[in-house]
Coordinates of C-alpha atoms in Angstrom, one line a residue:
M336 CA 0.1 -23.5 31.0
C337 CA -2.4 -20.6 31.1
E338 CA -0.3 -19.0 33.9
A339 CA 2.9 -19.5 31.8
L340 CA 1.2 -17.7 28.8
V341 CA 0.1 -14.8 31.0
R342 CA 3.6 -14.5 32.4
E343 CA 5.0 -14.3 28.9
G344 CA 2.7 -11.4 28.2
V345 CA 0.2 -13.3 25.9
E346 CA -3.2 -11.6 25.6
V347 CA -4.8 -13.4 22.7
M348 CA -4.5 -16.8 21.0
F349 CA -6.2 -18.5 18.1
G350 CA -7.3 -22.1 18.2
I351 CA -9.7 -25.0 18.2
P352 CA -10.2 -27.4 21.2
G353 CA -10.2 -31.2 21.0
G354 CA -9.8 -34.2 23.2
A355 CA -6.0 -34.1 23.9
I356 CA -6.0 -30.4 24.7
M357 CA -9.2 -30.3 26.8
P358 CA -7.5 -30.0 30.2
F359 CA -5.8 -26.8 29.0
Y360 CA -9.2 -25.4 27.8
H361 CA -10.7 -26.4 31.1
A362 CA -8.2 -24.3 33.0
M363 CA -8.5 -21.5 30.5
W364 CA -12.0 -20.7 31.8
E365 CA -10.4 -19.3 35.0
Y366 CA -8.1 -17.0 32.8
R367 CA -10.9 -15.8 30.5
D368 CA -10.4 -12.2 31.7
R369 CA -6.7 -12.3 30.8
L370 CA -6.5 -14.6 27.8
R371 CA -8.6 -13.9 24.8
H372 CA -9.3 -17.1 22.9
V373 CA -10.4 -16.7 19.3
L374 CA -12.3 -19.8 18.1
C375 CA -11.3 -20.3 14.4
R376 CA -13.1 -22.4 11.9
H377 CA -10.0 -24.4 10.8
E378 CA -6.6 -24.9 12.5
Q379 CA -4.9 -23.6 9.4
G380 CA -6.9 -20.4 9.9
A381 CA -5.8 -20.3 13.5
G382 CA -2.1 -20.6 12.5
H383 CA -2.3 -17.8 9.9
A384 CA -4.2 -15.6 12.3
A385 CA -1.4 -16.0 14.8
E386 CA 1.0 -15.1 12.0
G387 CA -1.0 -12.0 11.1
Y388 CA -1.1 -10.9 14.8
A389 CA 2.7 -11.3 15.1
R390 CA 3.5 -9.5 11.9
A391 CA 1.2 -6.6 12.7
S392 CA 2.3 -6.2 16.3
G393 CA 5.9 -7.4 16.5
R394 CA 4.9 -9.7 19.3
V395 CA 4.8 -13.5 19.5
G396 CA 1.7 -15.0 17.9
V397 CA 0.1 -18.0 19.7
C398 CA -2.1 -20.7 18.3
V399 CA -3.6 -23.9 19.9
A400 CA -4.8 -27.2 18.6
T401 CA -5.5 -30.7 19.7
S402 CA -3.4 -33.8 18.7
G403 CA -3.5 -35.6 15.3
P404 CA -5.4 -33.8 12.6
G405 CA -5.8 -30.7 14.7
A406 CA -2.0 -30.4 15.0
T407 CA -1.2 -31.5 11.4
N408 CA -3.6 -28.8 10.1
L409 CA -1.1 -26.3 11.5
V410 CA 1.8 -27.6 9.5
T411 CA 1.2 -25.1 6.6
P412 CA 1.2 -22.0 8.8
I413 CA 4.1 -23.3 10.8
A414 CA 6.1 -23.7 7.5
D415 CA 4.9 -20.3 6.4
A416 CA 6.1 -18.7 9.6
F417 CA 9.4 -20.5 9.4
M418 CA 10.1 -19.3 5.9
D419 CA 9.1 -15.7 6.8
S420 CA 10.8 -15.6 10.2
T421 CA 7.6 -14.9 12.0
P422 CA 7.7 -15.3 15.8
M423 CA 5.1 -17.9 16.9
V424 CA 4.5 -20.4 19.6
I425 CA 2.3 -23.4 18.7
L426 CA 0.7 -25.2 21.6
T427 CA -0.7 -28.6 20.9
G428 CA -2.2 -31.4 23.0
Q429 CA -0.8 -34.9 22.7
V430 CA -2.1 -38.3 23.8
G431 CA -1.3 -39.6 27.3
S432 CA 2.4 -40.5 27.7
H433 CA 1.5 -44.1 28.3
L434 CA 0.0 -44.2 24.8
L435 CA 2.9 -42.6 22.9
G436 CA 4.1 -44.8 20.1
T437 CA 1.0 -47.1 20.2
D438 CA -0.9 -45.5 17.2
A439 CA -3.5 -44.3 19.7
F440 CA -6.6 -42.4 18.6
Q441 CA -5.4 -39.0 17.1
E442 CA -1.8 -39.7 17.9
T443 CA 0.8 -38.3 15.5
D444 CA 4.5 -37.6 16.1
F445 CA 4.0 -33.9 15.9
T446 CA 7.4 -32.9 17.1
G447 CA 9.0 -35.2 14.6
I448 CA 6.8 -33.7 11.8
T449 CA 7.7 -30.2 12.7
I450 CA 11.4 -30.4 13.4
P451 CA 12.4 -29.3 9.9
I452 CA 10.1 -26.2 10.0
T453 CA 10.6 -24.9 13.5
K454 CA 13.3 -23.3 15.5
H455 CA 12.6 -26.0 18.1
S456 CA 9.9 -28.6 19.0
Y457 CA 9.2 -29.7 22.6
L458 CA 7.4 -32.8 23.7
V459 CA 6.5 -32.3 27.4
T460 CA 5.5 -35.4 29.4
D461 CA 6.3 -33.9 32.9
A462 CA 4.3 -30.9 34.1
A463 CA 7.2 -29.7 36.2
E464 CA 9.1 -28.9 33.0
L465 CA 6.3 -26.6 31.7
P466 CA 7.6 -23.3 33.2
R467 CA 11.1 -23.8 31.7
V468 CA 9.8 -25.0 28.3
F469 CA 7.4 -22.0 28.0
R470 CA 10.2 -19.5 28.9
E471 CA 12.6 -21.1 26.4
A472 CA 10.0 -21.3 23.7
F473 CA 9.0 -17.6 23.8
Y474 CA 12.7 -16.6 24.0
L475 CA 13.6 -18.8 21.0
A476 CA 10.6 -17.5 19.0
S477 CA 11.4 -13.9 19.6
S478 CA 15.2 -13.8 19.5
G479 CA 17.8 -14.1 16.8
R480 CA 16.1 -15.0 13.6
R481 CA 12.5 -15.1 14.7
G482 CA 10.5 -18.2 14.0
P483 CA 7.9 -20.8 15.2
V484 CA 8.4 -23.1 18.2
V485 CA 6.1 -26.0 19.0
I486 CA 5.1 -27.1 22.5
D487 CA 3.4 -30.5 22.4
V488 CA 2.1 -31.5 25.8
T489 CA 0.7 -34.9 26.7
K490 CA -2.7 -35.1 28.2
D491 CA -1.5 -36.5 31.5
A492 CA 1.1 -33.7 31.9
Q493 CA -1.8 -31.2 31.4
Q494 CA -3.8 -33.0 34.1
A495 CA -0.9 -33.4 36.6
R496 CA -0.7 -31.2 39.8
V497 CA 2.7 -29.7 40.6
I498 CA 4.1 -26.7 42.4
P499 CA 5.6 -24.8 39.5
D500 CA 9.0 -23.0 39.7
W501 CA 8.4 -19.7 37.9
E502 CA 12.0 -18.7 37.9
P503 CA 13.6 -21.7 36.0
E504 CA 17.0 -21.5 34.3
M505 CA 16.9 -21.8 30.6
E506 CA 18.8 -24.8 29.2
L507 CA 19.8 -23.7 25.6
P508 CA 23.4 -24.7 25.2
G509 CA 24.9 -23.4 22.0
Y510 CA 22.1 -20.8 21.4
A511 CA 23.6 -17.4 21.6
P512 CA 22.3 -15.0 18.9
R513 CA 24.6 -12.1 18.2
A514 CA 23.2 -8.6 18.0
D515 CA 26.0 -6.1 17.7
G516 CA 28.0 -7.5 14.8
E517 CA 31.8 -7.8 14.7
S518 CA 33.5 -4.4 14.8
R519 CA 36.2 -5.2 12.3
S520 CA 33.7 -6.4 9.7
I521 CA 31.6 -3.3 10.3
A522 CA 34.6 -1.1 9.7
Q523 CA 35.5 -3.0 6.5
A524 CA 31.9 -2.5 5.3
A525 CA 32.0 1.2 6.1
R526 CA 35.2 1.6 4.1
L527 CA 33.6 -0.2 1.1
L528 CA 30.5 1.9 1.2
T529 CA 32.6 5.1 1.6
N530 CA 34.7 4.4 -1.5
A531 CA 31.8 3.2 -3.6
Q532 CA 30.9 5.1 -6.8
R533 CA 27.6 3.3 -7.5
P534 CA 26.4 2.0 -4.2
L535 CA 23.0 0.4 -3.6
I536 CA 21.2 -0.8 -0.5
M537 CA 18.7 -3.7 -0.6
A538 CA 16.4 -3.8 2.4
G539 CA 14.7 -7.0 3.5
N540 CA 12.4 -8.3 6.1
G541 CA 15.2 -8.1 8.8
V542 CA 14.9 -4.3 8.7
I543 CA 11.3 -4.4 9.7
M544 CA 11.8 -7.3 12.2
S545 CA 14.5 -5.3 14.1
G546 CA 12.8 -1.9 13.8
A547 CA 15.7 -0.7 11.8
H548 CA 13.8 1.6 9.4
G549 CA 15.1 4.8 11.1
A550 CA 18.7 3.5 11.0
L551 CA 18.2 2.6 7.3
L552 CA 16.9 6.0 6.4
A553 CA 19.9 7.6 8.3
L554 CA 22.5 5.5 6.5
A555 CA 20.9 6.1 3.0
E556 CA 20.7 9.8 3.5
R557 CA 24.2 10.1 5.0
T558 CA 25.7 8.2 2.1
G559 CA 23.3 9.3 -0.7
T560 CA 22.7 5.6 -1.5
P561 CA 19.6 4.6 -3.3
V562 CA 17.5 1.8 -1.8
V563 CA 15.5 -1.1 -3.3
T564 CA 13.1 -3.0 -1.0
T565 CA 12.3 -6.7 -1.3
L566 CA 8.7 -7.9 -1.1
H567 CA 9.0 -8.4 2.7
G568 CA 11.0 -5.2 3.0
L569 CA 8.3 -3.0 1.5
G570 CA 7.5 -0.2 4.0
A571 CA 11.0 -0.4 5.5
F572 CA 12.0 2.7 3.4
P573 CA 9.4 5.3 2.3
E574 CA 8.7 5.0 -1.4
D575 CA 8.0 8.8 -1.7
H576 CA 11.7 9.4 -0.7
P577 CA 14.1 10.6 -3.4
L578 CA 16.4 7.6 -2.9
A579 CA 13.6 5.0 -3.0
L580 CA 13.7 2.8 -6.1
G581 CA 11.0 0.2 -5.3
M582 CA 10.9 -3.6 -5.5
P583 CA 13.5 -5.7 -7.4
G584 CA 13.3 -9.3 -8.5
M585 CA 11.1 -11.5 -10.6
H586 CA 8.3 -8.9 -10.8
G587 CA 10.4 -5.9 -9.7
W588 CA 10.8 -2.7 -11.7
V589 CA 13.3 -2.7 -14.6
H590 CA 15.3 0.2 -13.2
A591 CA 15.6 -1.5 -9.8
N592 CA 16.9 -4.7 -11.3
R593 CA 19.3 -2.8 -13.6
A594 CA 20.6 -0.8 -10.6
I595 CA 21.5 -4.1 -9.0
Q596 CA 23.3 -5.3 -12.1
E597 CA 25.3 -2.1 -12.4
C598 CA 26.1 -1.2 -8.8
D599 CA 29.7 -1.6 -7.5
V600 CA 28.8 -2.1 -3.8
L601 CA 25.6 -3.8 -2.7
V602 CA 24.5 -3.7 0.9
N603 CA 21.9 -6.4 1.6
V604 CA 20.3 -5.7 5.0
G605 CA 18.1 -8.4 6.4
G606 CA 17.4 -10.1 3.2
R607 CA 18.2 -13.7 2.4
F608 CA 18.8 -13.5 -1.4
D609 CA 15.7 -15.4 -2.2
D610 CA 15.6 -16.8 -5.8
R611 CA 12.6 -14.6 -6.5
V612 CA 15.0 -11.6 -5.9
T613 CA 18.2 -12.9 -7.5
G614 CA 16.9 -14.8 -10.5
K615 CA 19.9 -16.9 -11.8
A616 CA 22.2 -16.4 -8.8
S617 CA 25.4 -16.7 -10.8
T618 CA 24.5 -13.6 -12.8
F619 CA 23.2 -11.5 -9.9
A620 CA 25.0 -8.2 -9.2
P621 CA 28.0 -9.1 -11.4
R622 CA 29.9 -5.9 -10.8
A623 CA 29.3 -5.6 -7.0
R624 CA 31.2 -6.2 -3.9
V625 CA 28.5 -7.5 -1.6
I626 CA 28.0 -6.6 2.1
H627 CA 25.5 -8.9 3.7
I628 CA 24.0 -8.0 7.1
D629 CA 21.9 -10.8 8.7
I630 CA 21.0 -12.0 12.2
D631 CA 21.3 -15.6 10.9
P632 CA 24.9 -16.7 10.3
S633 CA 23.7 -19.6 8.1
E634 CA 22.5 -17.0 5.5
I635 CA 25.9 -15.3 5.0
G636 CA 27.4 -16.6 1.7
K637 CA 24.7 -19.3 1.3
L638 CA 23.5 -18.2 -2.1
I639 CA 25.5 -15.2 -3.1
P640 CA 29.3 -14.8 -2.4
V641 CA 30.0 -11.9 -0.1
T642 CA 33.0 -9.6 0.3
V643 CA 31.9 -8.7 3.9
G644 CA 29.5 -10.7 6.0
I645 CA 28.2 -9.2 9.3
V646 CA 26.1 -11.3 11.7
G647 CA 24.0 -9.1 13.8
D648 CA 20.8 -7.2 14.4
A649 CA 20.1 -4.9 11.4
R650 CA 19.4 -1.8 13.5
R651 CA 22.5 -2.0 15.6
V652 CA 24.8 -2.8 12.7
L653 CA 23.4 0.0 10.5
E654 CA 23.8 2.5 13.4
A655 CA 27.4 1.4 13.9
M656 CA 28.2 1.7 10.2
T657 CA 26.6 5.2 9.9
R658 CA 28.8 6.5 12.7
L659 CA 31.9 5.5 10.6
I660 CA 30.9 6.9 7.3
P661 CA 31.4 10.5 6.1
E662 CA 28.6 12.3 4.2
R663 CA 28.5 11.4 0.6
R664 CA 26.4 12.1 -2.5
H665 CA 25.9 10.1 -5.6
D666 CA 23.9 12.4 -7.8
A667 CA 25.1 11.2 -11.1
W668 CA 24.4 7.5 -10.2
V669 CA 20.9 8.3 -8.9
A670 CA 20.2 10.4 -12.0
H671 CA 21.3 7.5 -14.2
I672 CA 18.9 5.2 -12.4
R673 CA 16.1 7.7 -12.8
E674 CA 16.8 8.0 -16.5
M675 CA 16.3 4.2 -16.7
Q676 CA 13.1 4.5 -14.7
A677 CA 11.8 7.3 -17.0
T678 CA 12.6 5.1 -20.0
H679 CA 11.1 1.8 -18.9
Q680 CA 8.4 2.4 -16.3
P681 CA 6.0 4.4 -18.5
R682 CA 6.0 1.5 -20.9
Q683 CA 4.4 -0.8 -18.4
A684 CA 0.8 -1.6 -19.3
Y685 CA -0.3 -0.4 -15.9
M686 CA 0.8 3.1 -16.7
R687 CA -1.4 3.5 -19.8
R688 CA -5.0 2.3 -19.4
P689 CA -6.2 0.5 -22.5
D690 CA -9.3 1.8 -24.3
T691 CA -11.7 -0.8 -22.9
S692 CA -14.9 -0.8 -20.8
A693 CA -13.7 -3.9 -18.9
L694 CA -12.6 -3.5 -15.3
M695 CA -8.8 -3.7 -15.2
P696 CA -6.8 -4.9 -12.1
H697 CA -5.0 -1.6 -12.0
D698 CA -8.3 0.3 -11.8
V699 CA -8.8 -1.5 -8.5
F700 CA -5.3 -0.6 -7.2
D701 CA -5.6 3.0 -8.3
G702 CA -8.7 3.3 -6.2
L703 CA -7.2 1.5 -3.2
N704 CA -4.0 3.5 -3.3
A705 CA -5.8 6.8 -3.3
A706 CA -8.1 5.7 -0.5
L707 CA -5.4 4.2 1.7
H708 CA -3.4 7.4 1.8
A709 CA -6.4 9.7 2.2
R710 CA -8.2 7.9 4.9
G711 CA -5.7 7.2 7.7
P712 CA -3.9 4.2 9.2
Y713 CA -4.1 0.9 7.4
R714 CA -2.6 -2.5 6.9
V715 CA -2.8 -4.5 3.8
V716 CA -2.9 -8.3 4.0
T717 CA -2.5 -10.2 0.7
D718 CA -2.8 -13.7 -0.4
V719 CA -0.5 -15.2 -3.1
G720 CA -0.6 -14.8 -6.9
Q721 CA -1.0 -12.0 -9.4
H722 CA -2.9 -9.7 -7.0
Q723 CA 0.0 -10.0 -4.5
M724 CA 2.5 -8.7 -7.1
W725 CA 0.1 -5.9 -8.2
T726 CA -0.3 -4.9 -4.6
A727 CA 3.5 -4.8 -4.2
Q728 CA 4.0 -2.8 -7.4
L729 CA 1.0 -0.5 -7.5
L730 CA 0.5 0.6 -3.9
D731 CA 2.8 3.2 -2.3
W732 CA 4.6 1.7 0.8
R733 CA 5.7 4.3 3.3
R734 CA 5.5 2.7 6.8
P735 CA 6.8 -0.6 8.3
R736 CA 4.5 -3.5 8.9
T737 CA 1.8 -2.1 6.6
L738 CA 2.2 -5.0 4.2
I739 CA 1.6 -8.5 5.5
T740 CA 2.0 -11.3 3.0
S741 CA 3.2 -14.8 2.6
G742 CA 6.6 -14.5 0.9
G743 CA 8.8 -17.5 1.3
A744 CA 6.2 -20.3 1.3
G745 CA 3.8 -18.5 -1.0
T746 CA 0.7 -19.9 0.8
M747 CA -2.6 -19.4 -0.8
G748 CA -5.4 -19.0 1.8
F749 CA -3.2 -16.9 4.0
A750 CA -4.9 -13.5 3.6
V751 CA -8.3 -13.7 5.3
P752 CA -7.2 -15.5 8.5
A753 CA -4.0 -13.4 8.7
A754 CA -6.2 -10.3 8.5
L755 CA -8.2 -11.6 11.5
G756 CA -5.0 -11.6 13.6
A757 CA -3.8 -8.2 12.2
A758 CA -7.2 -6.6 13.0
I759 CA -6.9 -7.7 16.6
A760 CA -3.3 -6.4 16.8
A761 CA -4.3 -3.0 15.2
P762 CA -7.9 -2.4 16.2
D763 CA -7.8 1.3 15.3
E764 CA -6.6 0.8 11.8
T765 CA -8.4 -0.4 8.6
I766 CA -7.3 -3.8 7.5
W767 CA -7.6 -4.3 3.8
V768 CA -7.4 -7.9 2.5
V769 CA -6.4 -8.2 -1.1
V770 CA -7.0 -11.7 -2.4
G771 CA -7.6 -13.6 -5.5
D772 CA -10.7 -15.7 -6.1
G773 CA -8.7 -18.9 -5.7
G774 CA -7.1 -18.1 -2.4
F775 CA -10.4 -16.6 -1.1
Q776 CA -12.2 -19.9 -1.6
M777 CA -9.6 -21.7 0.5
T778 CA -10.1 -19.9 3.8
N779 CA -13.1 -17.5 3.6
Q780 CA -14.9 -19.5 6.3
E781 CA -12.9 -17.4 8.8
I782 CA -15.3 -14.5 8.0
A783 CA -17.6 -16.4 10.4
T784 CA -14.8 -16.1 13.0
I785 CA -14.4 -12.4 12.3
R786 CA -18.1 -11.9 12.7
Q787 CA -18.4 -13.9 15.9
E788 CA -15.5 -11.9 17.4
G789 CA -17.3 -8.6 16.5
I790 CA -14.3 -7.4 14.4
T791 CA -15.4 -4.6 12.1
N792 CA -12.2 -3.1 10.7
I793 CA -11.7 -5.6 7.9
K794 CA -12.5 -4.9 4.3
I795 CA -11.9 -7.6 1.7
A796 CA -11.1 -6.9 -2.0
V797 CA -11.4 -10.0 -4.1
V798 CA -9.5 -9.6 -7.4
N799 CA -11.7 -12.1 -9.3
N800 CA -10.5 -13.1 -12.7
G801 CA -12.0 -16.7 -12.8
Y802 CA -8.5 -18.3 -12.9
L803 CA -5.7 -19.4 -10.8
G804 CA -4.2 -16.3 -12.4
M805 CA -0.5 -16.6 -11.9
V806 CA -0.4 -20.2 -13.0
R807 CA -2.5 -19.3 -16.0
Q808 CA 0.0 -16.5 -16.8
W809 CA 2.9 -19.0 -16.8
Q810 CA 0.8 -21.3 -19.0
E811 CA 0.1 -18.5 -21.4
L812 CA 3.7 -17.3 -21.6
F813 CA 5.7 -20.5 -21.4
E814 CA 3.3 -23.4 -22.1
Q815 CA 1.5 -22.4 -25.3
R816 CA -1.7 -21.3 -23.6
R817 CA -2.5 -24.8 -22.4
Y818 CA -4.7 -23.7 -19.5
S819 CA -4.6 -27.0 -17.6
G820 CA -6.4 -26.9 -14.3
T821 CA -6.5 -23.2 -14.0
P822 CA -10.1 -22.0 -15.0
L823 CA -11.9 -21.5 -11.8
S824 CA -15.6 -21.0 -10.9
G825 CA -17.0 -19.8 -7.7
P826 CA -20.1 -18.6 -5.8
D827 CA -21.4 -15.1 -5.9
F828 CA -19.0 -13.6 -3.4
A829 CA -21.3 -10.7 -2.5
K830 CA -24.1 -13.1 -1.6
L831 CA -21.6 -15.3 0.2
A832 CA -20.6 -12.3 2.4
E833 CA -24.3 -11.6 3.1
A834 CA -24.7 -15.3 4.2
Y835 CA -22.0 -14.6 6.8
G836 CA -23.9 -11.5 7.9
A837 CA -21.4 -9.2 6.2
M838 CA -21.9 -6.6 3.5
G839 CA -21.2 -7.7 -0.1
L840 CA -20.7 -5.6 -3.2
T841 CA -20.0 -6.5 -6.8
V842 CA -18.0 -4.2 -9.1
T843 CA -17.8 -4.8 -12.9
H844 CA -16.8 -1.4 -14.3
A845 CA -14.0 1.1 -13.5
G846 CA -16.5 3.8 -12.6
Q847 CA -17.8 1.8 -9.7
V848 CA -14.5 1.3 -7.9
D849 CA -14.3 4.4 -5.9
D850 CA -18.0 4.2 -4.8
A851 CA -17.5 0.7 -3.6
I852 CA -14.4 1.6 -1.6
D853 CA -16.2 4.6 -0.1
A854 CA -19.1 2.3 0.8
A855 CA -16.7 -0.1 2.5
Y856 CA -15.2 2.7 4.6
A857 CA -18.7 4.0 5.5
T858 CA -19.8 0.6 6.7
P859 CA -18.8 -0.2 10.3
D860 CA -18.5 -3.9 9.6
V861 CA -16.8 -6.5 7.4
V862 CA -17.3 -5.8 3.7
V863 CA -16.5 -8.0 0.8
I864 CA -16.0 -6.4 -2.6
D865 CA -16.0 -8.7 -5.6
F866 CA -14.0 -6.9 -8.3
R867 CA -14.7 -8.9 -11.5
V868 CA -11.7 -7.9 -13.5
E869 CA -10.5 -8.6 -17.0
R870 CA -9.6 -12.3 -17.0
E871 CA -6.3 -12.5 -18.8
V872 CA -4.2 -9.6 -17.7
N873 CA -0.6 -10.5 -16.9
V874 CA 1.9 -9.2 -14.3
F875 CA 4.8 -7.4 -15.9
P876 CA 7.8 -7.0 -15.7
M877 CA 8.6 -10.7 -15.3
V878 CA 11.9 -12.6 -15.1
P879 CA 11.4 -16.1 -16.5
Q880 CA 12.4 -18.7 -14.0
G881 CA 16.1 -19.6 -14.2
K882 CA 17.0 -16.4 -16.1
S883 CA 19.0 -13.4 -14.9
I884 CA 17.2 -10.4 -13.5
G885 CA 18.7 -8.5 -16.5
E886 CA 16.5 -10.6 -18.8
M887 CA 13.0 -9.3 -18.1
I888 CA 9.8 -9.6 -20.1
T889 CA 8.4 -6.1 -19.9
D890 CA 5.3 -6.3 -21.9
Q891 CA 2.9 -8.7 -23.6
P892 CA 4.8 -10.7 -26.2
A893 CA 3.4 -10.4 -29.8
A894 CA 0.9 -13.2 -30.6

């Protein structure tokens, strides 16, 4: 198994040993110069770390656990990776094959549990199958629509002695991902875009996964088509470009959503029309003929009717389309959108600081945004909630793979361990964690892992408002301020950081933000900054659940 990992190019994996996976760990000692094992504090942390490594590097992330609770603790990161199309191989130990089905100690049907949330799950009882299974697993994880693959290996298969065949044939009948797209559909899409008067491109995660950001830029500039980027698409198109409109959807900008509602041709590249983007699907882009480009054929027409569906790799399809389209400009259309932006965006509360001495969340993001673009390469890893949306809205995204977040599953506790993986994948960059006080308290024990590994390029910004903030916001806006189960206490996060041997800072006033960020950069170690922000600030704009993206709440309703 170690040799198979090395042959697949694996250099690092994240895990925790236990009884049913001990033979693998025993063999790993002989591979310690080629396989770096990161001992996490919880299997969920190991899974998210593998996700962070994969998202930052573009390679397959690997995590390891024993049977029973070790394996089931990985269910959340596996589901997260499945929702966000993150390539990952999960290696778990299983009880001996003679004990399968007997309710033996730490036996669970892990392949059965994970079938709905993986591309494939293998149960291996014969060591001779391991070379083929590993080859197939890494191919499945990293081809077509990326995703997680489980390899569950019984203890006797780990202990068996065989002469492996390292050139096995893969046995994947029916699995043939298409990359190039169908030429007739590409030509039809090119004609639609050529004749459009109000075209719009929506760029999703598939653009980043396929490395299509250059092809996207070329198509947008050749056709003069403005671009919106979904949460997972942020960074696929530089936001300082004249055609960039920013993020649409539930917490997207008004002008971005209205551009969707007014466009006559919408090209969705590598996005899956998530309900957080579309709002009420039947009212989405009512005037548009829709072109949908996706590597997964099951996504075409699943939620939004399409005029042209193209199954293929985003980069290859965009390059083929660009070759067929003459140069176009849509100055009047772009100017119209900019007028909407000029009308609505300055009304956002973030754009006009209230006259208060309290630390506002946007003070934190102003300071971070300035520092990120002044100080060199970075990645930002967020958790889930209000801070995630502020991060998406208020930081300028200019480079692919700079934002790593949990989109589809919306997993609180994702950020700190995912940053661990990202820091190993990008050791020469600064990894900023932006996390709420709720999510931070779910997985901050992985700071101990970060310290043990000697990782120094992680800085953690806790946006601490003493609530499960996004849930509280919904309770305020839609449930008559009944704050049920959302007020949240916690320890002194600065002292907690010091207990882990890291540096901790507390910020309570806007004037302290820049000094704290400067101190974090000046400290060659993990730093935790506890930003104690105003407690009841809301994220706007906001589309109420079940409503059209044309029906946005843009500011605090009158009391």
